[in-house]
């Protein structure tokens, strides 16, 4: 691992040392201000040092063989993910259709919205589209609940 990750730690340490020395050199009137600056600079040193150690820990076992194994694992798991998502999409389509059917009875004047959502459900391809339709269904349910509460009053 290169030394480029050490530079921020070294620079903030030099700043902390310089400010600590200035604390003792400058007049007493500036001690409070310098104490704040010194505390902040040593806090930055601690943060930089922790970031350096974290980077070193994360890249400790990195190597060429690991990358090849990781690529093989990734290519294998992506095909499995595609199979899972197609099953999830078909399951979500059936759930969304069932929710639309239940909403149809409570929202009589919103049939065109329900029909447009039905057509969108039949053309779903991604989980993002499913989440968008779930939000639309939640909005329709909220509207149905508001209309039901108005009818009760």
Backbone as JSON, one array per atom type, in Angstrom:
{
  "sequence": "XXXXXXXXXXXXXXXXXXXXXXXXXXXXXXXXXXXXXXXXXXXXXXXXXXXXXXXXXXXXXXXXXXXXXXXXXXXXXXXXXXXXXXXXXXXXXXXXXXXXXXXXXXXXXXXXXXXXXXXXXXXXXXXXXXXXXXXXXXXXXXXXXXXXXXXXX",
  "N": [[0.84, -1.17, 0.0], [0.48, 2.23, -0.78], [2.13, 5.29, 0.26], [0.49, 7.48, 0.18], [-1.75, 7.71, 1.76], [-0.81, 8.39, 4.2], [-0.15, 11.07, 4.22], [-2.21, 13.1, 4.92], [-2.43, 12.54, 7.68], [0.17, 13.04, 8.59], [0.4, 15.77, 7.97], [-1.66, 16.98, 9.53], [-0.72, 16.27, 12.03], [1.68, 17.72, 12.14], [0.57, 20.29, 12.12], [-0.82, 20.19, 14.57], [1.36, 19.94, 16.36], [2.72, 22.35, 15.84], [0.79, 24.26, 16.62], [0.54, 23.59, 19.3], [3.08, 24.25, 20.28], [3.0, 27.0, 19.74], [1.08, 27.74, 21.59], [2.44, 27.83, 24.02], [4.28, 29.81, 23.48], [3.04, 32.19, 22.69], [1.39, 35.17, 24.06], [-0.38, 35.27, 27.25], [-2.95, 36.19, 26.92], [-3.91, 35.06, 24.62], [-4.22, 32.41, 25.18], [-6.64, 30.98, 25.66], [-7.92, 30.99, 23.14], [-5.94, 29.71, 21.63], [-5.95, 27.27, 22.92], [-8.37, 26.2, 22.11], [-7.88, 25.97, 19.33], [-5.73, 24.16, 19.39], [-6.92, 21.89, 20.54], [-8.81, 21.26, 18.56], [-7.11, 20.75, 16.4], [-5.69, 18.47, 17.29], [-7.79, 16.72, 17.51], [-8.44, 16.46, 14.81], [-6.1, 15.17, 14.02], [-6.46, 12.72, 15.31], [-8.75, 11.77, 13.96], [-7.78, 11.58, 11.31], [-5.78, 9.67, 11.71], [-7.31, 7.46, 12.53], [-8.77, 7.08, 10.17], [-6.69, 6.39, 8.45], [-5.8, 3.97, 9.62], [-8.11, 2.47, 9.28], [-8.26, 2.35, 6.49], [-5.9, 0.95, 5.96], [-6.52, -1.47, 7.21], [-8.72, -2.34, 5.71], [-7.58, -2.78, 3.22], [-5.66, -4.65, 3.63], [-5.62, -7.42, 3.01], [-5.83, -7.41, 0.32], [-5.33, -8.49, -2.95], [-4.1, -9.88, -6.09], [-5.1, -12.46, -6.58], [-7.32, -12.5, -4.98], [-9.0, -10.66, -6.24], [-9.62, -12.0, -8.64], [-11.05, -14.19, -7.65], [-13.14, -12.8, -6.53], [-14.33, -11.67, -8.79], [-15.23, -13.98, -10.07], [-17.08, -14.9, -8.21], [-18.89, -12.78, -8.22], [-19.9, -12.83, -10.86], [-21.22, -15.27, -10.82], [-23.13, -14.89, -8.81], [-24.75, -12.9, -9.87], [-26.39, -14.04, -11.85], [-27.99, -15.63, -10.29], [-29.28, -13.67, -8.83], [-30.79, -12.44, -10.82], [-32.63, -14.46, -11.39], [-33.97, -14.58, -8.98], [-35.08, -12.02, -8.88], [-36.87, -12.06, -11.03], [-38.75, -13.89, -10.11], [-39.57, -12.49, -7.86], [-40.67, -10.26, -9.11], [-42.87, -11.34, -10.51], [-44.36, -12.24, -8.34], [-44.83, -9.83, -7.04], [-46.36, -8.56, -8.98], [-48.74, -10.06, -8.89], [-49.56, -9.52, -6.27], [-49.95, -6.73, -6.4], [-52.01, -6.59, -8.29], [-54.06, -7.84, -6.83], [-54.38, -5.99, -4.75], [-55.27, -3.8, -6.22], [-57.72, -4.74, -7.13], [-59.1, -4.92, -4.72], [-59.19, -2.24, -4.07], [-60.8, -1.24, -6.06], [-63.47, -1.62, -5.38], [-63.83, 0.21, -3.32], [-63.26, 2.69, -4.4], [-65.12, 4.16, -6.54], [-65.29, 6.14, -8.51], [-62.76, 6.34, -9.52], [-61.97, 4.68, -11.55], [-60.57, 4.91, -14.0], [-57.98, 5.54, -13.18], [-57.3, 3.21, -11.81], [-57.42, 1.37, -13.9], [-55.3, 2.29, -15.48], [-53.18, 1.81, -13.75], [-53.38, -0.97, -13.66], [-52.6, -1.63, -16.27], [-49.97, -0.75, -16.17], [-48.94, -2.51, -14.28], [-48.98, -4.91, -15.65], [-46.91, -4.52, -17.41], [-44.57, -4.49, -15.95], [-41.06, -4.5, -15.26], [-38.86, -4.06, -13.64], [-37.66, -3.86, -10.23], [-37.71, -1.3, -9.27], [-39.77, -0.08, -10.67], [-41.85, -1.51, -9.56], [-41.77, -0.63, -6.91], [-42.48, 2.04, -7.32], [-45.1, 1.74, -8.2], [-46.19, 0.65, -5.9], [-46.11, 2.85, -4.23], [-47.94, 4.49, -5.59], [-50.23, 2.94, -5.21], [-50.45, 3.1, -2.43], [-51.04, 5.79, -2.19], [-53.55, 5.82, -3.45], [-54.95, 4.21, -1.64], [-54.9, 5.86, 0.59], [-56.43, 7.97, -0.37], [-58.85, 6.61, -0.68], [-59.4, 6.0, 1.99], [-59.75, 8.57, 3.01], [-62.03, 9.37, 1.58], [-63.86, 7.51, 2.57], [-63.92, 8.27, 5.26], [-65.04, 10.79, 5.01], [-67.56, 10.13, 4.07], [-68.6, 8.86, 6.29], [-68.91, 10.92, 8.08]],
  "CA": [[0.0, 0.0, 0.0], [1.3, 3.43, -0.93], [2.25, 6.22, 1.38], [-0.36, 8.63, -0.02], [-2.73, 7.79, 2.83], [-0.15, 8.92, 5.39], [0.08, 12.51, 4.1], [-3.09, 13.91, 5.78], [-2.09, 12.32, 9.09], [1.42, 13.75, 8.86], [0.17, 17.22, 7.91], [-2.41, 17.42, 10.7], [0.17, 16.13, 13.19], [2.56, 18.9, 12.13], [-0.25, 21.42, 12.54], [-1.04, 20.06, 16.01], [2.62, 20.24, 17.07], [2.99, 23.78, 15.71], [-0.15, 25.02, 17.45], [0.87, 23.32, 20.7], [4.26, 25.08, 20.59], [2.57, 28.4, 19.78], [0.33, 27.95, 22.82], [3.38, 28.2, 25.08], [5.09, 30.97, 23.07], [2.2, 33.39, 22.58], [1.01, 35.74, 25.36], [-1.45, 34.62, 28.01], [-4.25, 36.65, 26.43], [-4.33, 34.19, 23.52], [-4.2, 31.0, 25.59], [-7.94, 30.33, 25.48], [-8.11, 30.78, 21.71], [-4.99, 28.7, 21.18], [-6.37, 25.99, 23.49], [-9.42, 25.7, 21.21], [-7.23, 25.55, 18.09], [-4.92, 22.96, 19.66], [-7.84, 20.76, 20.73], [-9.38, 20.92, 17.26], [-6.08, 20.15, 15.54], [-5.4, 17.11, 17.74], [-8.96, 15.94, 17.13], [-8.24, 16.14, 13.4], [-5.04, 14.15, 13.96], [-7.06, 11.43, 15.69], [-9.64, 11.34, 12.87], [-6.93, 11.16, 10.18], [-5.1, 8.43, 12.08], [-8.3, 6.39, 12.46], [-9.06, 6.82, 8.75], [-5.52, 5.68, 7.92], [-5.84, 2.59, 10.12], [-9.24, 1.82, 8.63], [-7.86, 2.07, 5.11], [-4.91, -0.12, 5.99], [-7.2, -2.71, 7.57], [-9.58, -2.76, 4.61], [-6.77, -3.17, 2.07], [-4.57, -5.51, 4.08], [-5.62, -8.71, 2.34], [-6.13, -7.22, -1.09], [-4.31, -9.05, -3.83], [-4.56, -10.25, -7.42], [-5.89, -13.68, -6.5], [-8.59, -12.15, -4.35], [-9.83, -10.0, -7.23], [-10.13, -13.0, -9.56], [-12.09, -14.92, -6.93], [-14.27, -11.9, -6.35], [-15.0, -11.56, -10.07], [-15.95, -15.23, -10.31], [-18.22, -14.92, -7.3], [-19.85, -11.78, -8.67], [-20.57, -13.29, -12.08], [-22.11, -16.36, -10.44], [-24.25, -14.42, -8.0], [-25.65, -12.04, -10.63], [-27.4, -14.86, -12.5], [-28.92, -16.04, -9.24], [-30.07, -12.49, -8.49], [-31.76, -12.24, -11.88], [-33.7, -15.44, -11.22], [-34.76, -14.19, -7.81], [-35.86, -10.83, -9.15], [-38.0, -12.39, -11.9], [-39.76, -14.47, -9.22], [-40.11, -11.41, -7.04], [-41.5, -9.41, -9.96], [-44.15, -12.0, -10.75], [-45.1, -12.25, -7.08], [-45.29, -8.46, -6.79], [-47.46, -8.28, -9.91], [-49.98, -10.66, -8.38], [-49.96, -8.77, -5.08], [-50.46, -5.43, -6.81], [-53.32, -6.82, -8.91], [-55.02, -8.11, -5.77], [-54.66, -4.73, -4.06], [-56.09, -2.96, -7.09], [-59.08, -5.27, -7.12], [-59.74, -4.53, -3.46], [-59.44, -0.8, -4.11], [-61.84, -0.93, -7.04], [-64.76, -1.57, -4.71], [-63.94, 1.39, -2.47], [-63.14, 3.92, -5.21], [-65.93, 3.92, -7.72], [-65.05, 7.14, -9.55], [-61.34, 6.35, -9.88], [-61.74, 3.49, -12.38], [-59.54, 5.12, -15.02], [-56.67, 5.43, -12.52], [-57.08, 1.8, -11.52], [-57.12, 0.69, -15.16], [-53.94, 2.66, -15.91], [-52.26, 1.06, -12.89], [-53.41, -2.38, -14.09], [-51.77, -1.77, -17.47], [-48.57, -0.6, -15.74], [-48.55, -3.74, -13.58], [-48.71, -5.97, -16.63], [-45.66, -4.25, -18.13], [-43.46, -4.29, -15.0], [-39.82, -5.21, -15.57], [-37.83, -3.87, -12.61], [-38.14, -3.66, -8.86], [-37.94, 0.13, -9.09], [-41.12, 0.17, -11.14], [-42.76, -2.09, -8.57], [-41.82, 0.28, -5.76], [-43.24, 3.22, -7.74], [-46.52, 1.38, -8.19], [-46.62, 0.49, -4.5], [-46.37, 4.21, -3.73], [-49.2, 4.92, -6.18], [-51.3, 2.22, -4.51], [-50.59, 3.67, -1.09], [-51.76, 7.06, -2.36], [-54.95, 5.5, -3.7], [-55.55, 3.74, -0.38], [-55.1, 7.05, 1.42], [-57.58, 8.66, -0.93], [-60.03, 5.82, -0.34], [-59.67, 6.17, 3.42], [-60.3, 9.92, 3.19], [-63.4, 9.38, 1.08], [-64.68, 6.74, 3.52], [-64.12, 9.06, 6.48], [-65.97, 11.88, 4.67], [-68.89, 9.54, 3.97], [-69.06, 8.53, 7.64], [-69.27, 12.18, 8.77]],
  "C": [[0.89, 1.23, 0.0], [1.27, 4.32, 0.3], [1.3, 7.4, 1.24], [-1.4, 8.78, 1.08], [-2.13, 8.37, 4.12], [-0.06, 10.44, 5.38], [-0.89, 13.33, 4.95], [-2.77, 13.75, 7.27], [-0.83, 13.08, 9.45], [1.19, 15.26, 8.91], [-0.62, 17.71, 9.14], [-1.6, 17.26, 11.98], [1.13, 17.3, 13.28], [1.81, 20.15, 12.57], [-0.49, 21.38, 14.05], [0.2, 20.39, 16.81], [2.9, 21.74, 17.03], [2.06, 24.6, 16.6], [0.12, 24.79, 18.94], [2.08, 24.14, 21.13], [3.86, 26.55, 20.69], [1.77, 28.71, 21.05], [1.25, 28.42, 23.95], [4.17, 29.46, 24.74], [4.27, 32.26, 23.1], [1.8, 33.9, 23.97], [-0.21, 35.06, 25.97], [-2.84, 35.03, 27.52], [-4.79, 35.74, 25.32], [-4.43, 32.72, 23.92], [-5.53, 30.3, 25.37], [-8.18, 30.02, 24.0], [-7.19, 29.68, 21.19], [-5.37, 27.31, 21.71], [-7.46, 25.37, 22.6], [-8.8, 25.18, 19.92], [-6.42, 24.27, 18.28], [-5.82, 21.74, 19.81], [-8.42, 20.31, 19.39], [-8.33, 20.24, 16.39], [-5.75, 18.73, 15.99], [-6.59, 16.17, 17.49], [-8.86, 15.53, 15.66], [-7.14, 15.09, 13.21], [-5.63, 12.78, 14.28], [-7.96, 10.9, 14.58], [-8.82, 10.84, 11.68], [-6.23, 9.84, 10.49], [-6.07, 7.25, 12.02], [-8.66, 6.05, 11.01], [-7.92, 6.05, 8.1], [-5.54, 4.22, 8.35], [-6.99, 1.81, 9.48], [-8.9, 1.44, 7.2], [-6.86, 0.94, 5.06], [-5.57, -1.46, 6.31], [-8.02, -3.24, 6.4], [-8.77, -3.28, 3.42], [-5.64, -4.13, 2.43], [-4.5, -6.8, 3.27], [-5.89, -8.61, 0.85], [-4.99, -7.75, -1.94], [-4.92, -9.46, -5.14], [-5.45, -11.49, -7.37], [-7.27, -13.39, -5.93], [-9.53, -11.51, -5.36], [-10.41, -11.0, -8.22], [-11.25, -13.81, -8.91], [-13.33, -14.08, -6.76], [-15.04, -11.76, -7.66], [-15.8, -12.82, -10.37], [-17.2, -15.3, -9.45], [-19.29, -13.95, -7.77], [-20.6, -12.25, -9.9], [-21.54, -14.43, -11.76], [-23.34, -15.84, -9.7], [-25.2, -13.53, -8.79], [-26.72, -12.85, -11.34], [-28.43, -15.34, -11.48], [-29.83, -14.87, -8.86], [-31.13, -12.25, -9.55], [-32.92, -13.22, -11.76], [-34.58, -15.05, -10.04], [-35.62, -12.99, -8.15], [-37.02, -11.13, -10.08], [-39.11, -13.05, -11.08], [-40.4, -13.4, -8.35], [-41.04, -10.52, -7.86], [-42.85, -10.05, -10.2], [-45.0, -12.05, -9.49], [-45.65, -10.85, -6.78], [-46.42, -8.08, -7.73], [-48.78, -8.83, -9.38], [-50.48, -9.93, -7.14], [-50.57, -7.42, -5.45], [-51.82, -5.56, -7.48], [-54.39, -7.07, -7.86], [-55.38, -6.84, -5.01], [-55.52, -3.81, -4.91], [-57.53, -3.44, -7.12], [-59.81, -4.9, -5.83], [-60.03, -3.04, -3.42], [-60.58, -0.43, -5.04], [-63.2, -0.8, -6.37], [-64.91, -0.31, -3.87], [-63.86, 2.7, -3.24], [-63.89, 3.73, -6.52], [-65.63, 4.9, -8.85], [-63.59, 7.2, -9.99], [-61.0, 5.16, -10.78], [-60.65, 3.7, -13.42], [-58.14, 5.06, -14.43], [-56.33, 3.96, -12.26], [-56.74, 1.05, -12.8], [-55.72, 1.04, -15.66], [-52.9, 1.94, -15.05], [-52.22, -0.41, -13.28], [-52.53, -2.58, -15.32], [-50.29, -1.62, -17.13], [-48.08, -1.87, -15.05], [-48.21, -4.83, -14.59], [-47.41, -5.76, -17.38], [-44.47, -4.03, -17.2], [-42.25, -5.12, -15.39], [-38.79, -5.1, -14.46], [-38.48, -3.67, -11.25], [-38.4, -2.19, -8.58], [-39.35, 0.49, -9.54], [-42.15, -0.38, -10.16], [-42.89, -1.17, -7.37], [-42.62, 1.53, -6.1], [-44.73, 2.91, -7.71], [-47.04, 1.15, -6.78], [-46.91, 1.85, -3.88], [-47.69, 4.72, -4.29], [-50.38, 4.23, -5.5], [-51.53, 2.77, -3.1], [-51.33, 5.0, -1.16], [-53.24, 6.82, -2.62], [-55.66, 5.01, -2.45], [-55.82, 4.9, 0.55], [-56.31, 7.83, 0.95], [-58.87, 7.94, -0.6], [-60.39, 5.98, 1.13], [-60.25, 7.55, 3.7], [-61.75, 9.99, 2.73], [-64.33, 8.62, 2.01], [-64.93, 7.53, 4.79], [-65.06, 10.23, 6.22], [-67.4, 11.35, 4.6], [-69.47, 9.23, 5.34], [-69.51, 9.77, 8.39], [-70.52, 12.71, 8.19]]
}
